[in-house]
PDB file of C-alpha atoms in Angstrom:
ATOM      1  CA  MET A  12      -4.153 -20.399  -9.483  1.00 87.00           C
ATOM      2  CA  LYS A  13      -2.622 -23.828 -10.391  1.00 93.00           C
ATOM      3  CA  ASN A  14       0.986 -23.680  -9.657  1.00 95.00           C
ATOM      4  CA  ILE A  15       2.883 -21.846  -6.808  1.00 96.00           C
ATOM      5  CA  LEU A  16       6.665 -21.823  -6.641  1.00 93.00           C
ATOM      6  CA  VAL A  17       8.758 -21.316  -3.361  1.00 92.00           C
ATOM      7  CA  PRO A  18      12.215 -20.351  -3.428  1.00 86.00           C
ATOM      8  CA  ILE A  19      13.903 -22.201  -0.536  1.00 79.00           C
ATOM      9  CA  GLY A  20      17.076 -20.634   0.844  1.00 65.00           C
ATOM     10  CA  THR A  21      19.089 -21.351   3.871  1.00 57.00           C
ATOM     11  CA  SER A  22      17.307 -19.540   6.278  1.00 64.00           C
ATOM     12  CA  LYS A  23      15.921 -21.371   9.559  1.00 68.00           C
ATOM     13  CA  GLU A  24      12.616 -20.005   8.677  1.00 72.00           C
ATOM     14  CA  ALA A  25      12.344 -21.628   5.433  1.00 83.00           C
ATOM     15  CA  LYS A  26       9.922 -24.181   6.574  1.00 89.00           C
ATOM     16  CA  ALA A  27       7.603 -21.637   8.024  1.00 90.00           C
ATOM     17  CA  THR A  28       7.283 -20.237   4.388  1.00 91.00           C
ATOM     18  CA  LEU A  29       6.554 -23.626   2.773  1.00 94.00           C
ATOM     19  CA  GLN A  30       4.164 -24.254   5.435  1.00 95.00           C
ATOM     20  CA  TYR A  31       2.292 -21.044   4.637  1.00 96.00           C
ATOM     21  CA  ALA A  32       2.393 -21.856   0.713  1.00 96.00           C
ATOM     22  CA  VAL A  33       1.422 -25.317   1.619  1.00 97.00           C
ATOM     23  CA  ASP A  34      -1.580 -23.819   3.391  1.00 97.00           C
ATOM     24  CA  PHE A  35      -2.344 -21.163   0.827  1.00 97.00           C
ATOM     25  CA  ALA A  36      -2.195 -24.036  -1.812  1.00 97.00           C
ATOM     26  CA  THR A  37      -4.512 -26.466  -0.135  1.00 97.00           C
ATOM     27  CA  ASP A  38      -6.980 -23.537  -0.142  1.00 95.00           C
ATOM     28  CA  PHE A  39      -7.028 -22.993  -3.792  1.00 96.00           C
ATOM     29  CA  GLY A  40      -6.252 -26.600  -4.802  1.00 95.00           C
ATOM     30  CA  ALA A  41      -2.878 -25.689  -6.426  1.00 96.00           C
ATOM     31  CA  ASN A  42       0.331 -27.459  -6.643  1.00 95.00           C
ATOM     32  CA  VAL A  43       3.620 -26.577  -4.705  1.00 96.00           C
ATOM     33  CA  TYR A  44       6.934 -26.515  -6.298  1.00 94.00           C
ATOM     34  CA  VAL A  45      10.157 -26.152  -4.116  1.00 91.00           C
ATOM     35  CA  MET A  46      12.916 -24.389  -5.973  1.00 84.00           C
ATOM     36  CA  GLU A  47      16.699 -25.242  -6.204  1.00 73.00           C
ATOM     37  CA  VAL A  48      18.868 -23.262  -7.877  1.00 64.00           C
ATOM     38  CA  PHE A  49      22.927 -24.069  -8.245  1.00 58.00           C
ATOM     39  CA  ASN A  50      25.391 -23.057 -10.413  1.00 55.00           C
ATOM     40  CA  ALA A  51      27.663 -25.469 -11.576  1.00 49.00           C
ATOM     41  CA  THR A  52      30.449 -24.828 -14.319  1.00 53.00           C
ATOM     42  CA  ALA A  53      32.370 -27.695 -15.807  1.00 49.00           C
ATOM     43  CA  LYS A  54      36.311 -26.696 -15.813  1.00 49.00           C
ATOM     44  CA  THR A  55      39.083 -28.939 -16.731  1.00 42.00           C
ATOM     45  CA  GLY A  56      40.363 -31.053 -13.914  1.00 45.00           C
ATOM     46  CA  THR A  57      36.923 -31.070 -11.962  1.00 51.00           C
ATOM     47  CA  LEU A  58      34.648 -33.708 -11.587  1.00 46.00           C
ATOM     48  CA  SER A  59      32.711 -34.401 -14.514  1.00 49.00           C
ATOM     49  CA  ASN A  60      29.453 -35.037 -12.252  1.00 58.00           C
ATOM     50  CA  VAL A  61      29.794 -31.887 -10.449  1.00 51.00           C
ATOM     51  CA  SER A  62      26.645 -30.895 -11.532  1.00 54.00           C
ATOM     52  CA  GLU A  63      24.514 -33.829 -10.670  1.00 62.00           C
ATOM     53  CA  LYS A  64      26.222 -33.849  -7.246  1.00 61.00           C
ATOM     54  CA  LEU A  65      25.241 -30.463  -6.536  1.00 53.00           C
ATOM     55  CA  ALA A  66      21.400 -31.268  -7.570  1.00 59.00           C
ATOM     56  CA  ALA A  67      21.326 -34.297  -5.533  1.00 65.00           C
ATOM     57  CA  SER A  68      22.727 -32.537  -2.483  1.00 63.00           C
ATOM     58  CA  GLY A  69      20.132 -29.632  -2.955  1.00 64.00           C
ATOM     59  CA  LYS A  70      17.385 -32.344  -3.432  1.00 74.00           C
ATOM     60  CA  GLU A  71      18.256 -33.634  -0.115  1.00 78.00           C
ATOM     61  CA  ARG A  72      18.161 -30.458   1.314  1.00 78.00           C
ATOM     62  CA  LEU A  73      14.887 -29.508   0.063  1.00 83.00           C
ATOM     63  CA  LYS A  74      13.344 -32.916   1.181  1.00 86.00           C
ATOM     64  CA  GLU A  75      14.665 -32.325   4.838  1.00 87.00           C
ATOM     65  CA  VAL A  76      12.757 -29.135   4.788  1.00 87.00           C
ATOM     66  CA  ILE A  77       9.557 -30.836   3.334  1.00 91.00           C
ATOM     67  CA  ASN A  78       9.856 -33.235   6.008  1.00 91.00           C
ATOM     68  CA  GLU A  79       9.595 -30.985   8.668  1.00 91.00           C
ATOM     69  CA  ILE A  80       6.134 -29.613   7.599  1.00 93.00           C
ATOM     70  CA  ASP A  81       2.789 -30.463   7.456  1.00 95.00           C
ATOM     71  CA  PRO A  82       2.125 -31.283   3.586  1.00 93.00           C
ATOM     72  CA  LYS A  83      -1.662 -31.739   4.099  1.00 93.00           C
ATOM     73  CA  LYS A  84      -2.814 -33.558   0.927  1.00 91.00           C
ATOM     74  CA  ILE A  85      -0.069 -31.463  -1.412  1.00 93.00           C
ATOM     75  CA  ALA A  86       2.645 -33.580  -2.927  1.00 87.00           C
ATOM     76  CA  ILE A  87       5.097 -31.095  -3.000  1.00 93.00           C
ATOM     77  CA  LYS A  88       7.824 -31.303  -5.937  1.00 92.00           C
ATOM     78  CA  ILE A  89      11.318 -30.273  -6.248  1.00 88.00           C
ATOM     79  CA  ALA A  90      12.202 -27.899  -9.463  1.00 83.00           C
ATOM     80  CA  SER A  91      16.025 -27.725 -10.103  1.00 75.00           C
ATOM     81  CA  PHE A  92      17.908 -25.297 -12.483  1.00 73.00           C
ATOM     82  CA  ASN A  93      21.873 -25.191 -13.032  1.00 74.00           C
ATOM     83  CA  GLY A  94      22.665 -21.577 -13.545  1.00 74.00           C
ATOM     84  CA  GLU A  95      21.539 -17.932 -12.299  1.00 77.00           C
ATOM     85  CA  LEU A  96      18.829 -17.482 -10.196  1.00 76.00           C
ATOM     86  CA  VAL A  97      16.642 -15.176 -12.421  1.00 79.00           C
ATOM     87  CA  ASP A  98      17.485 -17.541 -15.337  1.00 83.00           C
ATOM     88  CA  GLY A  99      15.994 -20.475 -13.415  1.00 83.00           C
ATOM     89  CA  LEU A 100      12.984 -18.634 -12.538  1.00 85.00           C
ATOM     90  CA  LYS A 101      12.140 -17.938 -16.041  1.00 86.00           C
ATOM     91  CA  ASP A 102      12.956 -21.662 -17.243  1.00 87.00           C
ATOM     92  CA  ILE A 103      11.081 -23.056 -14.603  1.00 87.00           C
ATOM     93  CA  ASP A 104       8.110 -20.570 -15.415  1.00 89.00           C
ATOM     94  CA  LYS A 105       8.287 -21.596 -18.987  1.00 89.00           C
ATOM     95  CA  ASN A 106       8.303 -25.344 -18.261  1.00 89.00           C
ATOM     96  CA  LEU A 107       5.673 -25.369 -15.442  1.00 89.00           C
ATOM     97  CA  GLY A 108       3.761 -22.032 -16.139  1.00 92.00           C
ATOM     98  CA  ILE A 109       3.942 -20.426 -12.120  1.00 93.00           C
ATOM     99  CA  ASP A 110       0.975 -18.645 -11.170  1.00 94.00           C
ATOM    100  CA  LEU A 111       2.587 -17.180  -7.893  1.00 95.00           C
ATOM    101  CA  ILE A 112       5.876 -17.433  -5.990  1.00 94.00           C
ATOM    102  CA  ILE A 113       5.580 -17.084  -2.260  1.00 94.00           C
ATOM    103  CA  LEU A 114       8.891 -16.128  -0.421  1.00 89.00           C
ATOM    104  CA  ALA A 115       9.853 -14.526   2.957  1.00 84.00           C
ATOM    105  CA  PRO A 116      11.382 -11.202   3.274  1.00 77.00           C
ATOM    106  CA  ARG A 117      15.000 -10.811   4.503  1.00 59.00           C
ATOM    107  CA  SER A 118      13.950 -10.599   8.431  1.00 41.00           C
ATOM    108  CA  ASN A 119      11.422  -9.610  10.755  1.00 40.00           C
ATOM    109  CA  ASP A 120      13.923  -8.402  13.066  1.00 39.00           C
ATOM    110  CA  ILE A 121      13.707  -4.715  13.783  1.00 39.00           C
ATOM    111  CA  GLN A 122      17.779  -4.822  14.221  1.00 42.00           C
ATOM    112  CA  GLU A 123      17.907  -5.839  10.487  1.00 48.00           C
ATOM    113  CA  GLU A 124      17.984  -2.924   8.406  1.00 53.00           C
ATOM    114  CA  LEU A 125      16.958  -4.859   4.905  1.00 47.00           C
ATOM    115  CA  TYR A 126      13.329  -5.754   4.142  1.00 50.00           C
ATOM    116  CA  LEU A 127      14.232  -7.460   1.094  1.00 55.00           C
ATOM    117  CA  GLY A 128      17.791  -9.103   0.733  1.00 56.00           C
ATOM    118  CA  TYR A 129      19.845  -9.953  -2.239  1.00 55.00           C
ATOM    119  CA  THR A 130      18.151 -13.138  -3.364  1.00 62.00           C
ATOM    120  CA  SER A 131      14.691 -11.904  -2.531  1.00 66.00           C
ATOM    121  CA  GLY A 132      14.999  -8.674  -4.110  1.00 65.00           C
ATOM    122  CA  ARG A 133      16.193 -10.008  -7.529  1.00 72.00           C
ATOM    123  CA  ILE A 134      13.335 -12.449  -7.551  1.00 74.00           C
ATOM    124  CA  VAL A 135      10.628  -9.535  -6.900  1.00 72.00           C
ATOM    125  CA  LYS A 136      12.617  -7.053  -9.312  1.00 71.00           C
ATOM    126  CA  GLN A 137      13.772  -9.089 -12.034  1.00 74.00           C
ATOM    127  CA  THR A 138      10.777 -11.281 -12.993  1.00 79.00           C
ATOM    128  CA  ASN A 139       7.396 -10.597 -14.031  1.00 84.00           C
ATOM    129  CA  ILE A 140       5.921 -13.500 -12.001  1.00 90.00           C
ATOM    130  CA  PRO A 141       3.482 -12.277  -9.506  1.00 93.00           C
ATOM    131  CA  THR A 142       4.979 -12.601  -5.956  1.00 92.00           C
ATOM    132  CA  LEU A 143       3.481 -12.991  -2.601  1.00 95.00           C
ATOM    133  CA  VAL A 144       5.935 -11.952   0.248  1.00 91.00           C
ATOM    134  CA  VAL A 145       4.962 -13.048   3.430  1.00 92.00           C
ATOM    135  CA  PRO A 146       6.472 -11.809   6.792  1.00 87.00           C
ATOM    136  CA  LYS A 147       8.484 -14.776   8.748  1.00 80.00           C
ATOM    137  CA  GLY A 148       6.139 -16.742  11.132  1.00 81.00           C
ATOM    138  CA  THR A 149       2.603 -15.267   9.556  1.00 90.00           C
ATOM    139  CA  LYS A 150       0.055 -18.142   9.412  1.00 93.00           C
ATOM    140  CA  TYR A 151      -2.132 -18.258   6.739  1.00 96.00           C
ATOM    141  CA  THR A 152      -5.594 -16.882   7.074  1.00 95.00           C
ATOM    142  CA  THR A 153      -8.239 -15.207   5.325  1.00 95.00           C
ATOM    143  CA  PHE A 154      -7.716 -11.927   3.788  1.00 97.00           C
ATOM    144  CA  LYS A 155     -10.504  -9.564   4.877  1.00 96.00           C
ATOM    145  CA  ASN A 156      -9.538  -6.480   3.678  1.00 96.00           C
ATOM    146  CA  VAL A 157      -7.220  -5.746   0.935  1.00 97.00           C
ATOM    147  CA  LEU A 158      -5.622  -2.524   0.068  1.00 96.00           C
ATOM    148  CA  VAL A 159      -4.487  -1.956  -3.509  1.00 96.00           C
ATOM    149  CA  ALA A 160      -2.211   0.853  -3.766  1.00 94.00           C
ATOM    150  CA  PHE A 161      -0.949   2.472  -6.979  1.00 92.00           C
ATOM    151  CA  LYS A 162      -0.041   5.954  -8.938  1.00 90.00           C
ATOM    152  CA  SER A 163      -1.628   5.192 -12.361  1.00 90.00           C
ATOM    153  CA  GLY A 164      -5.191   3.663 -13.115  1.00 89.00           C
ATOM    154  CA  ILE A 165      -4.055   2.352 -16.118  1.00 87.00           C
ATOM    155  CA  LEU A 166      -3.839  -1.348 -16.744  1.00 86.00           C
ATOM    156  CA  LYS A 167      -1.986  -2.998 -19.605  1.00 81.00           C
ATOM    157  CA  ARG A 168      -3.452  -6.098 -19.510  1.00 86.00           C
ATOM    158  CA  LYS A 169      -6.777  -7.125 -17.573  1.00 87.00           C
ATOM    159  CA  ARG A 170      -5.122 -10.633 -16.631  1.00 90.00           C
ATOM    160  CA  ILE A 171      -2.522  -8.702 -14.712  1.00 92.00           C
ATOM    161  CA  LEU A 172      -5.126  -8.802 -11.952  1.00 95.00           C
ATOM    162  CA  ASP A 173      -5.976 -12.761 -12.048  1.00 94.00           C
ATOM    163  CA  PRO A 174      -4.016 -13.322  -8.833  1.00 96.00           C
ATOM    164  CA  LEU A 175      -5.727 -10.398  -6.893  1.00 97.00           C
ATOM    165  CA  VAL A 176      -9.038 -11.381  -8.044  1.00 96.00           C
ATOM    166  CA  SER A 177      -8.832 -15.112  -7.403  1.00 96.00           C
ATOM    167  CA  ILE A 178      -7.942 -14.042  -3.974  1.00 97.00           C
ATOM    168  CA  THR A 179     -10.461 -11.789  -3.263  1.00 97.00           C
ATOM    169  CA  ARG A 180     -13.111 -14.058  -4.642  1.00 95.00           C
ATOM    170  CA  LYS A 181     -12.000 -16.944  -2.452  1.00 96.00           C
ATOM    171  CA  HIS A 182     -11.714 -14.819   0.737  1.00 96.00           C
ATOM    172  CA  ARG A 183     -14.663 -12.346  -0.305  1.00 95.00           C
ATOM    173  CA  SER A 184     -12.319  -9.803   0.543  1.00 96.00           C
ATOM    174  CA  GLU A 185     -13.226  -6.208   0.824  1.00 96.00           C
ATOM    175  CA  VAL A 186     -11.034  -4.168  -1.576  1.00 97.00           C
ATOM    176  CA  ASN A 187      -9.994  -0.631  -0.996  1.00 96.00           C
ATOM    177  CA  LEU A 188      -8.341   1.159  -4.099  1.00 97.00           C
ATOM    178  CA  LEU A 189      -5.538   3.857  -3.156  1.00 96.00           C
ATOM    179  CA  LEU A 190      -4.837   6.193  -6.053  1.00 96.00           C
ATOM    180  CA  VAL A 191      -1.831   8.149  -5.000  1.00 93.00           C
ATOM    181  CA  LYS A 192      -0.931  11.624  -7.038  1.00 94.00           C
ATOM    182  CA  THR A 193       2.589  11.700  -6.855  1.00 90.00           C
ATOM    183  CA  PRO A 194       4.692  14.640  -8.476  1.00 90.00           C
ATOM    184  CA  GLY A 195       4.239  14.743 -12.321  1.00 88.00           C
ATOM    185  CA  TYR A 196       1.008  12.850 -12.385  1.00 89.00           C
ATOM    186  CA  SER A 197      -1.032  12.910 -15.548  1.00 90.00           C
ATOM    187  CA  ASP A 198      -4.861  13.126 -16.057  1.00 92.00           C
ATOM    188  CA  ASP A 199      -4.624   9.686 -17.740  1.00 91.00           C
ATOM    189  CA  ASP A 200      -3.150   8.414 -14.691  1.00 89.00           C
ATOM    190  CA  LEU A 201      -6.055   9.374 -12.609  1.00 92.00           C
ATOM    191  CA  LYS A 202      -8.148   7.235 -14.918  1.00 92.00           C
ATOM    192  CA  VAL A 203      -8.915   4.057 -12.957  1.00 93.00           C
ATOM    193  CA  ASN A 204      -9.314   0.874 -15.003  1.00 91.00           C
ATOM    194  CA  THR A 205     -13.005  -0.577 -14.784  1.00 93.00           C
ATOM    195  CA  ALA A 206     -11.507  -3.900 -14.053  1.00 93.00           C
ATOM    196  CA  LEU A 207      -9.846  -2.608 -10.809  1.00 93.00           C
ATOM    197  CA  MET A 208     -13.191  -0.706 -10.181  1.00 94.00           C
ATOM    198  CA  ASP A 209     -15.434  -3.847 -10.384  1.00 94.00           C
ATOM    199  CA  ILE A 210     -13.506  -5.667  -7.671  1.00 94.00           C
ATOM    200  CA  SER A 211     -13.151  -2.451  -5.481  1.00 93.00           C
ATOM    201  CA  SER A 212     -15.801  -1.238  -2.835  1.00 88.00           C
ATOM    202  CA  GLN A 213     -14.145   2.107  -2.213  1.00 93.00           C
ATOM    203  CA  LEU A 214     -11.733   4.557  -4.099  1.00 96.00           C
ATOM    204  CA  THR A 215      -9.519   6.880  -2.009  1.00 96.00           C
ATOM    205  CA  ILE A 216      -7.358   9.509  -3.693  1.00 95.00           C
ATOM    206  CA  SER A 217      -4.366  10.961  -1.755  1.00 95.00           C
ATOM    207  CA  GLU A 218      -1.319  13.283  -2.711  1.00 95.00           C
ATOM    208  CA  ASN A 219       1.756  12.216  -1.623  1.00 92.00           C
ATOM    209  CA  ALA A 220       5.676  12.329  -2.609  1.00 88.00           C
ATOM    210  CA  THR A 221       5.593   8.436  -3.111  1.00 85.00           C
ATOM    211  CA  THR A 222       3.046   5.786  -3.255  1.00 86.00           C
ATOM    212  CA  TYR A 223       4.769   4.174  -0.269  1.00 83.00           C
ATOM    213  CA  LEU A 224       4.145   7.423   1.593  1.00 87.00           C
ATOM    214  CA  GLY A 225       0.518   7.104   0.474  1.00 90.00           C
ATOM    215  CA  VAL A 226       0.231   3.916   1.977  1.00 90.00           C
ATOM    216  CA  LEU A 227       1.867   4.659   5.082  1.00 88.00           C
ATOM    217  CA  GLU A 228      -0.966   7.645   5.568  1.00 90.00           C
ATOM    218  CA  HIS A 229      -3.763   5.409   5.025  1.00 91.00           C
ATOM    219  CA  PHE A 230      -2.374   2.099   6.348  1.00 89.00           C
ATOM    220  CA  GLN A 231      -3.822   2.027  10.231  1.00 88.00           C
ATOM    221  CA  SER A 232      -7.409   3.771   8.708  1.00 91.00           C
ATOM    222  CA  LYS A 233      -7.900   0.865   6.063  1.00 90.00           C
ATOM    223  CA  GLN A 234      -6.073  -1.821   8.458  1.00 92.00           C
ATOM    224  CA  PRO A 235      -5.642  -4.073   5.438  1.00 94.00           C
ATOM    225  CA  ASP A 236      -4.601  -7.886   5.903  1.00 95.00           C
ATOM    226  CA  LEU A 237      -2.923  -7.589   2.392  1.00 96.00           C
ATOM    227  CA  LEU A 238      -1.173  -4.943   0.461  1.00 95.00           C
ATOM    228  CA  CYS A 239      -1.442  -5.530  -3.307  1.00 95.00           C
ATOM    229  CA  VAL A 240       1.204  -3.167  -5.580  1.00 91.00           C
ATOM    230  CA  PHE A 241       2.417  -3.259  -8.955  1.00 89.00           C
ATOM    231  CA  ARG A 242       5.744  -4.015 -10.261  1.00 80.00           C
ATOM    232  CA  ARG A 243       6.669  -1.688 -13.300  1.00 64.00           C
ATOM    233  CA  LYS A 244       9.822   0.042 -14.365  1.00 57.00           C
ATOM    234  CA  ARG A 245       8.482   3.666 -13.160  1.00 50.00           C
ATOM    235  CA  GLY A 246       5.928   3.156 -10.056  1.00 50.00           C
ATOM    236  CA  PHE A 247       5.876   1.840  -6.910  1.00 53.00           C
ATOM    237  CA  PHE A 248       9.232   2.011  -5.095  1.00 49.00           C
ATOM    238  CA  LYS A 249      10.521   4.041  -7.986  1.00 48.00           C
ATOM    239  CA  LYS A 250      14.193   4.055  -7.144  1.00 49.00           C
ATOM    240  CA  LEU A 251      14.044   1.269  -4.920  1.00 51.00           C
ATOM    241  CA  TRP A 252      13.763  -1.111  -7.858  1.00 47.00           C
ATOM    242  CA  GLU A 253      17.321  -0.021  -9.198  1.00 50.00           C
ATOM    243  CA  LYS A 254      18.905  -2.107  -6.204  1.00 55.00           C
ATOM    244  CA  SER A 255      18.640  -5.484  -5.519  1.00 55.00           C
ATOM    245  CA  THR A 256      17.749  -4.988  -1.933  1.00 55.00           C
ATOM    246  CA  ILE A 257      15.408  -2.639  -0.039  1.00 55.00           C
ATOM    247  CA  LEU A 258      16.063  -1.203   3.434  1.00 54.00           C
ATOM    248  CA  LYS A 259      13.234  -1.288   5.983  1.00 51.00           C
ATOM    249  CA  SER A 260      13.851   2.348   6.155  1.00 52.00           C
ATOM    250  CA  GLU A 261      12.288   2.726   2.576  1.00 50.00           C
ATOM    251  CA  PHE A 262       9.600  -0.151   2.886  1.00 56.00           C
ATOM    252  CA  SER A 263       8.427  -2.008   5.284  1.00 59.00           C
ATOM    253  CA  VAL A 264       4.728  -3.385   6.196  1.00 72.00           C
ATOM    254  CA  PRO A 265       3.959  -6.134   8.633  1.00 82.00           C
ATOM    255  CA  ILE A 266       1.378  -7.875   6.448  1.00 91.00           C
ATOM    256  CA  PRO A 267       1.642 -10.007   3.420  1.00 94.00           C
ATOM    257  CA  VAL A 268       2.498  -7.927   0.138  1.00 93.00           C
ATOM    258  CA  LEU A 269       1.295  -9.256  -3.417  1.00 95.00           C
ATOM    259  CA  ILE A 270       3.216  -7.953  -6.091  1.00 91.00           C
ATOM    260  CA  LEU A 271       1.765  -8.206  -9.505  1.00 92.00           C
ATOM    261  CA  SER A 272       3.574  -7.990 -12.723  1.00 81.00           C
ATOM    262  CA  THR A 273       4.027  -4.878 -14.803  1.00 67.00           C
ATOM    263  CA  LYS A 274       1.302  -2.447 -15.551  1.00 51.00           C
ATOM    264  CA  LYS A 275       2.376  -0.236 -18.113  1.00 47.00           C
ATOM    265  CA  ASP A 276       5.682   0.592 -19.802  1.00 41.00           C
TER     266      ASP A 276
END
């Protein structure tokens, strides 16, 4: 795990997320990039250097956030992009090779309805970059127990697990697999890839309407420090992926969630 990207929004808690990322990166010897995405379109009659001014303003704001945290020995770098958010993520990934995105959900406030807001939701759903969603105010600590939840044991590529393997090896985590048999499952879905089995100590099979309901059923008994799920077109969250936001009533856990790239088409 070499390069970690932290999208910095306008939230007052942005520095807490960046501090978490720095602490995480220090443990793994990784680089940290903070991202500033702006959208400047040149039009007749506008200033010719509007893009440069927006970029400079964004960098100054990011520097203010960086100055408010303890960088440890990490040289935090700024990555800017003029255009749409998802295009910016893909462009930065192409140029730098991003191994992990670390971001915060919308809010921890029980009165706040959204778990993932519009921006964080788009990042999670419209890219294939592994993402760690960290509840605001969470301090970086060892993941002693990891729960990996899925509805199909099929893996398209073994390297999809690389971020999870890196974390569990570094933390010497105990990994529990939760295979949730949802309506319409196939026999192939029950065949768990050997790469998953190799890193786990226990496999639990549950029958639930959705994978998330399976997670809720076993959350207390497993007591995970980290939940790992897979991002794919027809999988965890199912219809939730169709929207740019996720309601807390539809999904919410009080621990970090590692979302890995597409398992299968």
